[in-house]
Short mmCIF file of C-alpha atoms and ligand atoms in Angstrom, two decimals:
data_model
loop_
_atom_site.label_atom_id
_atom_site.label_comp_id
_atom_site.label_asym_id
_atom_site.label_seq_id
_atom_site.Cartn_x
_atom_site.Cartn_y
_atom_site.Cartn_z
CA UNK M 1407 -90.83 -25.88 11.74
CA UNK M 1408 -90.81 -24.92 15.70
CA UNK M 1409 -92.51 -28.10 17.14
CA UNK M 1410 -96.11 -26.69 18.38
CA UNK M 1411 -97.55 -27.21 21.71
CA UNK M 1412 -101.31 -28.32 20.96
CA UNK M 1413 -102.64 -28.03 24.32
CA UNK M 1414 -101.32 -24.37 25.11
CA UNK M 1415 -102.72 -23.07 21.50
CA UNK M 1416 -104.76 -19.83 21.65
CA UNK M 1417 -106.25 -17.80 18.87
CA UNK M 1418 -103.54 -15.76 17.34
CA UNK M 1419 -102.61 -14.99 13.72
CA UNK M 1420 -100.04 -17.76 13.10
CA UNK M 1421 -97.34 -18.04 10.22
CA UNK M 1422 -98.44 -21.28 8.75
CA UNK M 1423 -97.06 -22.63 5.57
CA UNK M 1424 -99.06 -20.78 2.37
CA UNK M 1425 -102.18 -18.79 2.17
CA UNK M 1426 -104.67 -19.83 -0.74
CA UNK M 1427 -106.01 -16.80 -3.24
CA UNK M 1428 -108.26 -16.12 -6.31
CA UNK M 1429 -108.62 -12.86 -8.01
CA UNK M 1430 -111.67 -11.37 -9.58
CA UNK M 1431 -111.41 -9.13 -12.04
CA UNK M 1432 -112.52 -8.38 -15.76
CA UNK M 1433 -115.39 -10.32 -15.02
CA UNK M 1434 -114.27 -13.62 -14.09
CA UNK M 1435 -111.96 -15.22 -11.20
CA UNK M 1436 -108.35 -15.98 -11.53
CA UNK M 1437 -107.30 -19.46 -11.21
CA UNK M 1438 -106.76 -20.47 -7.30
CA UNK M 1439 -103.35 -20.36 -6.50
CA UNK M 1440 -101.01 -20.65 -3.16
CA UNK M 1441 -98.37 -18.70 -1.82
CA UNK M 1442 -95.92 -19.00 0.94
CA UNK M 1443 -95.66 -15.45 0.94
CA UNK M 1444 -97.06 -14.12 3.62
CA UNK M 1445 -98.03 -10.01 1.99
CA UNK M 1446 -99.99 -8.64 -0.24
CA UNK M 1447 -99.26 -5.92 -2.76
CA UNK M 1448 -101.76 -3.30 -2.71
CA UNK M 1449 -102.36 -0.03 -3.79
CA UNK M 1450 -102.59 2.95 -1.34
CA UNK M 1451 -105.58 3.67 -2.53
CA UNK M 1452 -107.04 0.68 -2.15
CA UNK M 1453 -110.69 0.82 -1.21
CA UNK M 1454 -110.99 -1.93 1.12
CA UNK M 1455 -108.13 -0.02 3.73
CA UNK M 1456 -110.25 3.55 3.02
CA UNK M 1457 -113.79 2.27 3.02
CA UNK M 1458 -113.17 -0.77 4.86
CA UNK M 1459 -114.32 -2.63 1.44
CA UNK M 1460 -113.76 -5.83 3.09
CA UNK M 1461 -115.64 -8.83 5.00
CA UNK M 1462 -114.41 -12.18 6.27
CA UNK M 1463 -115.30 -15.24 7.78
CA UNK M 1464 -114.22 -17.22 10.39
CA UNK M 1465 -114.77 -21.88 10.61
CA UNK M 1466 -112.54 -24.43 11.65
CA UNK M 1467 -111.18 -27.99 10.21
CA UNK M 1468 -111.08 -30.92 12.97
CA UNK M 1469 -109.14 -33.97 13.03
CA UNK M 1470 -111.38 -36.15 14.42
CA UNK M 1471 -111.13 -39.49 16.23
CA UNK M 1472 -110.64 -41.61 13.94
CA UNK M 1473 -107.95 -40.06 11.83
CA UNK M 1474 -110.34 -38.45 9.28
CA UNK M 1475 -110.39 -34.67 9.06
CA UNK M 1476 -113.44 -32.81 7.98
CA UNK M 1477 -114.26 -29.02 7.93
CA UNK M 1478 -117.90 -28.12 10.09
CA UNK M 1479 -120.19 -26.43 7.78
CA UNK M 1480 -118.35 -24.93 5.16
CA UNK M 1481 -121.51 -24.21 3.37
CA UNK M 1482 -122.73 -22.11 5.55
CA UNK M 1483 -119.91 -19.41 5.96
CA UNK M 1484 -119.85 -19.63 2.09
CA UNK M 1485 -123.59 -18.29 2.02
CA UNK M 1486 -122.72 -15.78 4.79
CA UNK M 1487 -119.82 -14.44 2.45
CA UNK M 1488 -121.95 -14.28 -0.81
CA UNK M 1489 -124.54 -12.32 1.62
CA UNK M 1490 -121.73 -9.98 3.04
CA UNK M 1491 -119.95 -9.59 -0.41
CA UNK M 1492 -123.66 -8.48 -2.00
CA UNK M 1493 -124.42 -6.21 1.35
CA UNK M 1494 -120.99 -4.40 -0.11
CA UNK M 1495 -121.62 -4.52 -3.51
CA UNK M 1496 -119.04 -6.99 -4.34
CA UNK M 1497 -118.54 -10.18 -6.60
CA UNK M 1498 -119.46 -13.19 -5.05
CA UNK M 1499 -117.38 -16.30 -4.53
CA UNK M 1500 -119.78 -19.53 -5.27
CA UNK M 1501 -120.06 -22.14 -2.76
CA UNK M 1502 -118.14 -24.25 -4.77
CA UNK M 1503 -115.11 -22.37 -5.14
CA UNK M 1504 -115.13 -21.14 -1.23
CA UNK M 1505 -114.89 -24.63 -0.55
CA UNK M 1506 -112.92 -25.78 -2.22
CA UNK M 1507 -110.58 -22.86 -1.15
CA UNK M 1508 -111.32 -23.63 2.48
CA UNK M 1509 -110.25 -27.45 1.79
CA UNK M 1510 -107.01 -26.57 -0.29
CA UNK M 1511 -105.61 -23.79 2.51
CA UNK M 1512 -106.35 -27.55 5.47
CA UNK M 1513 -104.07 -29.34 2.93
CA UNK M 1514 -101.55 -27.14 2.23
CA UNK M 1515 -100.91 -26.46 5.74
CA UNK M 1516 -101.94 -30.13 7.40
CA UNK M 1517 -98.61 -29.98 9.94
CA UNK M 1518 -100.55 -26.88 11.23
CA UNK M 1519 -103.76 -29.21 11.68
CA UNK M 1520 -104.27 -30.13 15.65
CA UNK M 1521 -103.64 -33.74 15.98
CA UNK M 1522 -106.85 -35.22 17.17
CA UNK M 1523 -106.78 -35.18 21.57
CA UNK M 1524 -105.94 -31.59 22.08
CA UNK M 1525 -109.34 -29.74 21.87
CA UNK M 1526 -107.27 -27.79 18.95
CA UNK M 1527 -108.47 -27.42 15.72
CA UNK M 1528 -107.23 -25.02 12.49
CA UNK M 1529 -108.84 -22.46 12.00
CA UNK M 1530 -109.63 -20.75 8.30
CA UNK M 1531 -110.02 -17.17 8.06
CA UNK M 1532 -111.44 -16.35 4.31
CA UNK M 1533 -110.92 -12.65 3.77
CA UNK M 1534 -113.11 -11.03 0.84
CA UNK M 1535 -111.59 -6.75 0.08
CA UNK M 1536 -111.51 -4.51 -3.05
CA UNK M 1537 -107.86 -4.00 -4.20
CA UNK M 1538 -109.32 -1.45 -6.25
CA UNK M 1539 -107.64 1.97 -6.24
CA UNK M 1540 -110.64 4.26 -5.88
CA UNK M 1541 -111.78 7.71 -4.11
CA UNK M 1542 -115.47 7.28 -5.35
CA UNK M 1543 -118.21 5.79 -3.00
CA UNK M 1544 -119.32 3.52 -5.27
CA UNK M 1545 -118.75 -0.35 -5.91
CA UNK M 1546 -115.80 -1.69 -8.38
CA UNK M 1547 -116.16 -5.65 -9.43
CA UNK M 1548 -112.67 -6.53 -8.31
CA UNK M 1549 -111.89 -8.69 -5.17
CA UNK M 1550 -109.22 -10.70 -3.62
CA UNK M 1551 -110.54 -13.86 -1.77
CA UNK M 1552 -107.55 -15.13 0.64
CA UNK M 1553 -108.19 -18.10 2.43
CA UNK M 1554 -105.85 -18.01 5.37
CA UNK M 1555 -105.39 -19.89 8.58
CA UNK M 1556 -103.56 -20.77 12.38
CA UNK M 1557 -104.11 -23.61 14.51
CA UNK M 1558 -106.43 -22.72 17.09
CA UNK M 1559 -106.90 -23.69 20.41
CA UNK M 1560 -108.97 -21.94 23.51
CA UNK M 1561 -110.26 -18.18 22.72
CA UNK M 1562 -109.76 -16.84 26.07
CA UNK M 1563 -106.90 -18.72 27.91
CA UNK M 1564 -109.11 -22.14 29.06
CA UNK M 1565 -111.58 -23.91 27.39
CA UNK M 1566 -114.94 -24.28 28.94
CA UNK M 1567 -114.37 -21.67 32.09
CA UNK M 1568 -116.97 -18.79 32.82
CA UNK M 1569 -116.05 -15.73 32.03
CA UNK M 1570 -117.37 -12.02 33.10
CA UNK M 1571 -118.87 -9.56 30.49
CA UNK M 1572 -119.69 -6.06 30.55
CA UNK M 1573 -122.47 -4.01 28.85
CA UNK M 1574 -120.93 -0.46 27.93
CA UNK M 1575 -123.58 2.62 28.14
CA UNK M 1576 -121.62 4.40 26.05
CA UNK M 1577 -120.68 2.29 23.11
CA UNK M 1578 -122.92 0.55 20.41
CA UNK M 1579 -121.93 -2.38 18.02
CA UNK M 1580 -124.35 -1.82 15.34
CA UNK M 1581 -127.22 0.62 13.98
CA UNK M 1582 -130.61 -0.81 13.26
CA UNK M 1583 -130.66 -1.39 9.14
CA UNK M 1584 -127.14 -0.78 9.28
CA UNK M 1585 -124.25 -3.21 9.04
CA UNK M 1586 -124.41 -5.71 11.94
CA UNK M 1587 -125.96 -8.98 10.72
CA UNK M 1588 -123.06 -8.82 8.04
CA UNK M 1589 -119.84 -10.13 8.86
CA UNK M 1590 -117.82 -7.25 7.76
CA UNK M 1591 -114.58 -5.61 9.03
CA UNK M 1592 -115.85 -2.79 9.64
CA UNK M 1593 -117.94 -3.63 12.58
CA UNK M 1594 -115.64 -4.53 14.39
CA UNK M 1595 -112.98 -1.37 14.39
CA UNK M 1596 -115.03 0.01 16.94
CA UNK M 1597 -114.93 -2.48 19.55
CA UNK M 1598 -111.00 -2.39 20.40
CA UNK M 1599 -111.35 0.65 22.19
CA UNK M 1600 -114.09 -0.88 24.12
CA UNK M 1601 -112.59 -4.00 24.57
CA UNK M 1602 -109.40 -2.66 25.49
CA UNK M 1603 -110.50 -0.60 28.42
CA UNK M 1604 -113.15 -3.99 29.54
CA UNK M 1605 -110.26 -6.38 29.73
CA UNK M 1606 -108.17 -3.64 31.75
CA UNK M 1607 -111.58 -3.67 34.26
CA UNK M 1608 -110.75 -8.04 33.93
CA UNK M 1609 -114.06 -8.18 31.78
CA UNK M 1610 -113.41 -10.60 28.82
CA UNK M 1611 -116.37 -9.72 27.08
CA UNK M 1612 -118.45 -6.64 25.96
CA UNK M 1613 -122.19 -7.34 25.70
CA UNK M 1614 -123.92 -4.81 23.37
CA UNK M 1615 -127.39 -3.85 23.22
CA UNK M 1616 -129.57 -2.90 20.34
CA UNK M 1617 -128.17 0.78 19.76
CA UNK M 1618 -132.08 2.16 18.60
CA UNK M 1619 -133.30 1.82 22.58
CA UNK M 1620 -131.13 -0.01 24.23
CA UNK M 1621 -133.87 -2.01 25.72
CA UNK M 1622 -133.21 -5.41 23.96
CA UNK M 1623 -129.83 -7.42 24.13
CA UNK M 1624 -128.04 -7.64 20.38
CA UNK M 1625 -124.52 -9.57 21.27
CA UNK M 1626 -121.21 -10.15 22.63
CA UNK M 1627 -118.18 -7.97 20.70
CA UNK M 1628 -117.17 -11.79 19.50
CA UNK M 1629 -120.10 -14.05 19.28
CA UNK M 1630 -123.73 -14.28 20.03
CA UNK M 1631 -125.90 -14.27 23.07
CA UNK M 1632 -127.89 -17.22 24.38
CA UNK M 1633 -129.91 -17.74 27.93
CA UNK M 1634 -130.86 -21.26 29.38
CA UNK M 1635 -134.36 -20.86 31.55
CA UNK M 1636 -135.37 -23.87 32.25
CA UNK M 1637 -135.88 -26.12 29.63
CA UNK M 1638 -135.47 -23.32 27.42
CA UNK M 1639 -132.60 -22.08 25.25
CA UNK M 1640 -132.93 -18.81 24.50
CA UNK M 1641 -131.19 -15.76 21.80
CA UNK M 1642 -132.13 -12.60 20.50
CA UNK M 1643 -133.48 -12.21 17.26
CA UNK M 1644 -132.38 -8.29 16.13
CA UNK M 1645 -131.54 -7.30 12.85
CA UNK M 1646 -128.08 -6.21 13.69
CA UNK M 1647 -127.09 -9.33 15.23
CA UNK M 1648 -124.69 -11.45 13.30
CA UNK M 1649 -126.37 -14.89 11.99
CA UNK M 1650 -123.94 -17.18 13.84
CA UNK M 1651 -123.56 -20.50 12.23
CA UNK M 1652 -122.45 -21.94 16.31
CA UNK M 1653 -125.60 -20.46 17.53
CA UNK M 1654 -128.05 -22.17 14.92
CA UNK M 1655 -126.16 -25.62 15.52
CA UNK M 1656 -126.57 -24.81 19.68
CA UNK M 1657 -130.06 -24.06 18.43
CA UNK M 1658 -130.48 -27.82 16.81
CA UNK M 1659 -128.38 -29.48 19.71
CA UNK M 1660 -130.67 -28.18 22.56
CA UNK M 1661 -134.03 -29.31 20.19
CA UNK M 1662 -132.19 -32.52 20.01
CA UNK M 1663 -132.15 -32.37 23.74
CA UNK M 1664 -135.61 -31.82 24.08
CA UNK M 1665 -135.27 -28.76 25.00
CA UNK M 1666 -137.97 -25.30 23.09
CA UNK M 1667 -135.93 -23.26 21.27
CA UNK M 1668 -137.11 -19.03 21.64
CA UNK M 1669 -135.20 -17.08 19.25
CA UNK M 1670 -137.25 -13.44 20.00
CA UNK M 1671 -136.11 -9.96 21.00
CA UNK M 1672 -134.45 -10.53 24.70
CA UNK M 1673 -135.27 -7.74 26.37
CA UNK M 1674 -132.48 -6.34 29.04
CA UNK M 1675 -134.57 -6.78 32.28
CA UNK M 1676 -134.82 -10.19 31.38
CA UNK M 1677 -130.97 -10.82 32.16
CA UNK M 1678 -131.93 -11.46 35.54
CA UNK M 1679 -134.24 -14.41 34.80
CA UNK M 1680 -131.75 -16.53 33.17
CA UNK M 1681 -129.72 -19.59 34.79
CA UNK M 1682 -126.86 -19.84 32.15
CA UNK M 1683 -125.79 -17.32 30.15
CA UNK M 1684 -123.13 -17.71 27.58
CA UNK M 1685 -121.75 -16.53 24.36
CA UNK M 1686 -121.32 -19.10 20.80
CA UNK M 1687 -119.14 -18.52 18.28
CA UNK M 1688 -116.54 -20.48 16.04
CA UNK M 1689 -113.60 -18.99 17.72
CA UNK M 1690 -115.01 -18.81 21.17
CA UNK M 1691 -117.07 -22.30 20.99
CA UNK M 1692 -119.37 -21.35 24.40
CA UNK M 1693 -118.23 -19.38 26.89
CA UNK M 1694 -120.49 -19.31 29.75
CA UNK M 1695 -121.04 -16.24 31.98
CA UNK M 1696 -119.91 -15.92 35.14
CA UNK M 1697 -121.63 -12.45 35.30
CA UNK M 1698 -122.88 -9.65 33.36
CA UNK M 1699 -122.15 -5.73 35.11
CA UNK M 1700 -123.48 -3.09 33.48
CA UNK M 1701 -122.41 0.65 33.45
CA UNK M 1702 -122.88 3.60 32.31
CA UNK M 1703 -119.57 4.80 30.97
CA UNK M 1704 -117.22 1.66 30.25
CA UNK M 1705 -113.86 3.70 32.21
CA UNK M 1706 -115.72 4.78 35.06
CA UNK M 1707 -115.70 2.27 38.46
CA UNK M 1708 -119.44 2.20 38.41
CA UNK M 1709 -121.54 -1.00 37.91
CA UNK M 1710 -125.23 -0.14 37.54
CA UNK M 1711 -126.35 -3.68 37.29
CA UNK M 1712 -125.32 -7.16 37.47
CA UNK M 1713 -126.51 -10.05 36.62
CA UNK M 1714 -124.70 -13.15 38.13
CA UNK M 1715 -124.91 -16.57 36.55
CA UNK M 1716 -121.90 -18.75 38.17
CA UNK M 1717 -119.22 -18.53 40.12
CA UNK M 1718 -116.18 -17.28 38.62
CA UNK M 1719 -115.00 -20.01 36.79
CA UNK M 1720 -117.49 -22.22 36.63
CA UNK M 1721 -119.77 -23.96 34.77
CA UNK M 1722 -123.75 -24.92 34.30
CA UNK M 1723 -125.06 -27.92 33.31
CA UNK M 1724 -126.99 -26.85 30.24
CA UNK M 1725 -123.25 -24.81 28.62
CA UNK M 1726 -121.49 -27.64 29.77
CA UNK M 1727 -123.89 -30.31 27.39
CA UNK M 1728 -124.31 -28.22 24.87
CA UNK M 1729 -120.45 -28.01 24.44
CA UNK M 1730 -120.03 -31.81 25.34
CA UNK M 1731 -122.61 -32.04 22.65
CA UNK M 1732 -121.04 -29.55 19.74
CA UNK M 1733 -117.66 -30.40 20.39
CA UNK M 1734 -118.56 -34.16 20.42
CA UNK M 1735 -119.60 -34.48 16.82
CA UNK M 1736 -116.86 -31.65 15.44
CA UNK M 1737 -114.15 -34.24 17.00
CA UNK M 1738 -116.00 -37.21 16.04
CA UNK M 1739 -116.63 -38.60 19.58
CA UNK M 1740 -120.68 -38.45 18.50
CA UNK M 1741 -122.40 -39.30 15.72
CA UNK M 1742 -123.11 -36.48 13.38
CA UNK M 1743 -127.10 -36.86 12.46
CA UNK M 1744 -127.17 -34.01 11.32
CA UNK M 1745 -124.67 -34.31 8.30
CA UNK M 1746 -123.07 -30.84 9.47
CA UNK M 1747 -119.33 -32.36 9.08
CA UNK M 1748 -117.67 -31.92 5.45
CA UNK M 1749 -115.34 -34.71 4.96
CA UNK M 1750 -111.80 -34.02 3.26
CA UNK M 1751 -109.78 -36.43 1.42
CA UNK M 1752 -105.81 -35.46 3.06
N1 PLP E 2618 -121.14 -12.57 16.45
C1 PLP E 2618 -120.00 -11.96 16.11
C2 PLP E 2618 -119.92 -10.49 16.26
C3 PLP E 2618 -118.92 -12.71 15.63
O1 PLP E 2618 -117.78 -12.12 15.28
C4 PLP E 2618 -119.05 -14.10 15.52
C5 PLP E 2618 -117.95 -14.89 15.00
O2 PLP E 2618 -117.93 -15.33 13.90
C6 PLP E 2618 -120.26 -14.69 15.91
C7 PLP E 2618 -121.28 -13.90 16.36
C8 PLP E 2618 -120.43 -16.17 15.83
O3 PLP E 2618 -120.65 -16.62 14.52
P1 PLP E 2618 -120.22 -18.08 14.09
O4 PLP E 2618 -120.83 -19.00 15.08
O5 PLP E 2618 -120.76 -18.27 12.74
O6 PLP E 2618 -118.74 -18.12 14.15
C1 COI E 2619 -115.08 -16.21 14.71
O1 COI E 2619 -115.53 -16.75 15.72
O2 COI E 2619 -114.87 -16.86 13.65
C2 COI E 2619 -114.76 -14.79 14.68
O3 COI E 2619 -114.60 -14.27 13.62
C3 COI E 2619 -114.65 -14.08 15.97
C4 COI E 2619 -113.49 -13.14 16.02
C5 COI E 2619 -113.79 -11.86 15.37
C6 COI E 2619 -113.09 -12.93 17.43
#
């Protein structure tokens, strides 16, 4: 194995040693089984490539300071799953068996597990899609569950640097009822386009609004929205927002600061009257906001708004303790009060 630079880790789809599986079908799940190889056999008509019969989920294992290695709340992506999987009309993987999934894909691959030091971690990706060979629009109870991963380390190039976001006039993330508060694969085939043409503009995020009026913010292409005013730690509450599991634990941090805790509709104007802004996510931990533009058609030059936060690159107090603070107990460094760290035997 190519020795692997821990500090200069991004987020990229890695070869790592096996990738861990279980099969439902006939009305019960397979045994769990590994495999170093790295494809699947499926059939062209497979439902989950037509339909996009498919969701995933996205947490990471730590090796934290004192040698011990734990995965951060495991239970919760396996209730987002079970959610997504019934939003599809799919079989469900218990808790028990998603964790213990999660748990067997950090041991099987532990050379690909960040020592402790690096701000690297692994990263599991659990991927839930119907292998079933069907033209019908209706649900089949048959699902692969493949429990994947690749050592992670900063989402955009640096940890903990401000970054600039754009809000696209003409692109939406999610409809209201629709799919957006599920983690599913689908939503987020139409945001490459989008993203493609922001990054070419040097915008490393797309912030989308609630596609009914486009008067309240929803959330970033990769991770949820939150605003520091004041004391205050604020993030939108929308149906088609995606129930981030970084967000909620931001959401306990800053109460443990002290701080109130507003999770309402944000509406747009309101941009302006923040102090921080930032996205949370597992992949993208925070990433403050340098500024938000806005515009009316994403490939045109121009900006109708903008809302500036930082200079580029930098950082505000309240995003830089709340990552202290997150980071902190997922490496160890801080006692974890809150029991959110699952331990793992190696
Ligand atoms: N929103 C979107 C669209 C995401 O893809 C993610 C990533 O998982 C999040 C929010 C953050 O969710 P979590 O903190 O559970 O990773
Ligand atoms: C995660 O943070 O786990 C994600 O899935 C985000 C990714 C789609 C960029």
């Amino acid at each position: 194995m190519a020795q692997i630079d821990w500090d200069s880790l991004g987020f990229d789809a890695y070869r790592t040693r096996t990738v861990v599986l279980a099969h439902y079908r006939d009305g019960a799940w397979s045994d769990i089984r590994t495999t170093e190889t790295f494809s699947f056999t499926i059939d062209p008509f497979t439902q989950g490539l037509h339909y996009a019969i498919s969701c995933f989920e996205g947490l990471k294992a730590f090796r934290q300071k004192d040698g011990g290695i734990i995965i951060f709340r495991p239970e919760k992506n396996a209730a987002r799953m079970a959610r997504s999987a019934r939003f599809l009309g799919l079989p469900e993987p218990s808790e028990e068996m998603f964790i213990r999934m999660c748990e067997l894909c950090v041991k099987n691959n532990m050379e690909f597990l960040p020592p402790y030091g690096h701000q690297a971690s692994l990263y599991l990706r659990p991927l839930l899609f119907a292998p079933h060979p069907q033209m019908q629009l209706v649900p089949y109870p048959e699902v692969i569950l493949a429990v994947m991963c690749a050592p992670a380390g900063s989402y955009y190039g640096a940890h903990l640097r401000s970054a600039a976001a754009v809000i696209p006039g003409d692109f939406d993330r999610a409809a209201p009822k629709g799919t957006g508060s599920y983690k599913l694969s689908a939503n987020y085939a139409g945001t490459f386009v989008p993203y493609q043409i922001a990054h070419a503009q040097g915008y490393a995020e797309l912030l989308y609004l609630n596609s009914a009026t486009r008067e309240y913010v929803d959330e970033f292409g990769s991770s949820n929205f939150f605003g520091i005013k004041g004391d205050t730690y604020v993030t939108p509450l929308s149906d088609s927002v995606l129930p981030s599991i970084t967000n909620l634990t931001l959401q306990e941090c800053a109460a443990d600061f002290g701080m109130k805790v507003e999770k309402r509709p944000v509406p747009l104007e309101e941009l302006s009257e923040f102090e921080e802004a930032g996205g949370c996510g597992t992949a993208v931990v925070i990433t403050p906001m340098s500024h938000i533009d806005m515009k009316p058609v994403l490939a045109a030059p121009e900006v109708s708004r903008s809302f500036r936060y930082e200079e580029d690159g930098a950082v505000g107090p309240v995003c830089t303790k709340l990552y202290k603070r997150i980071t902190g107990i997922q490496f160890g460094e801080i006692e974890d009060t809150h029991g959110w760290c699952h331990k793992i035997q190696a």
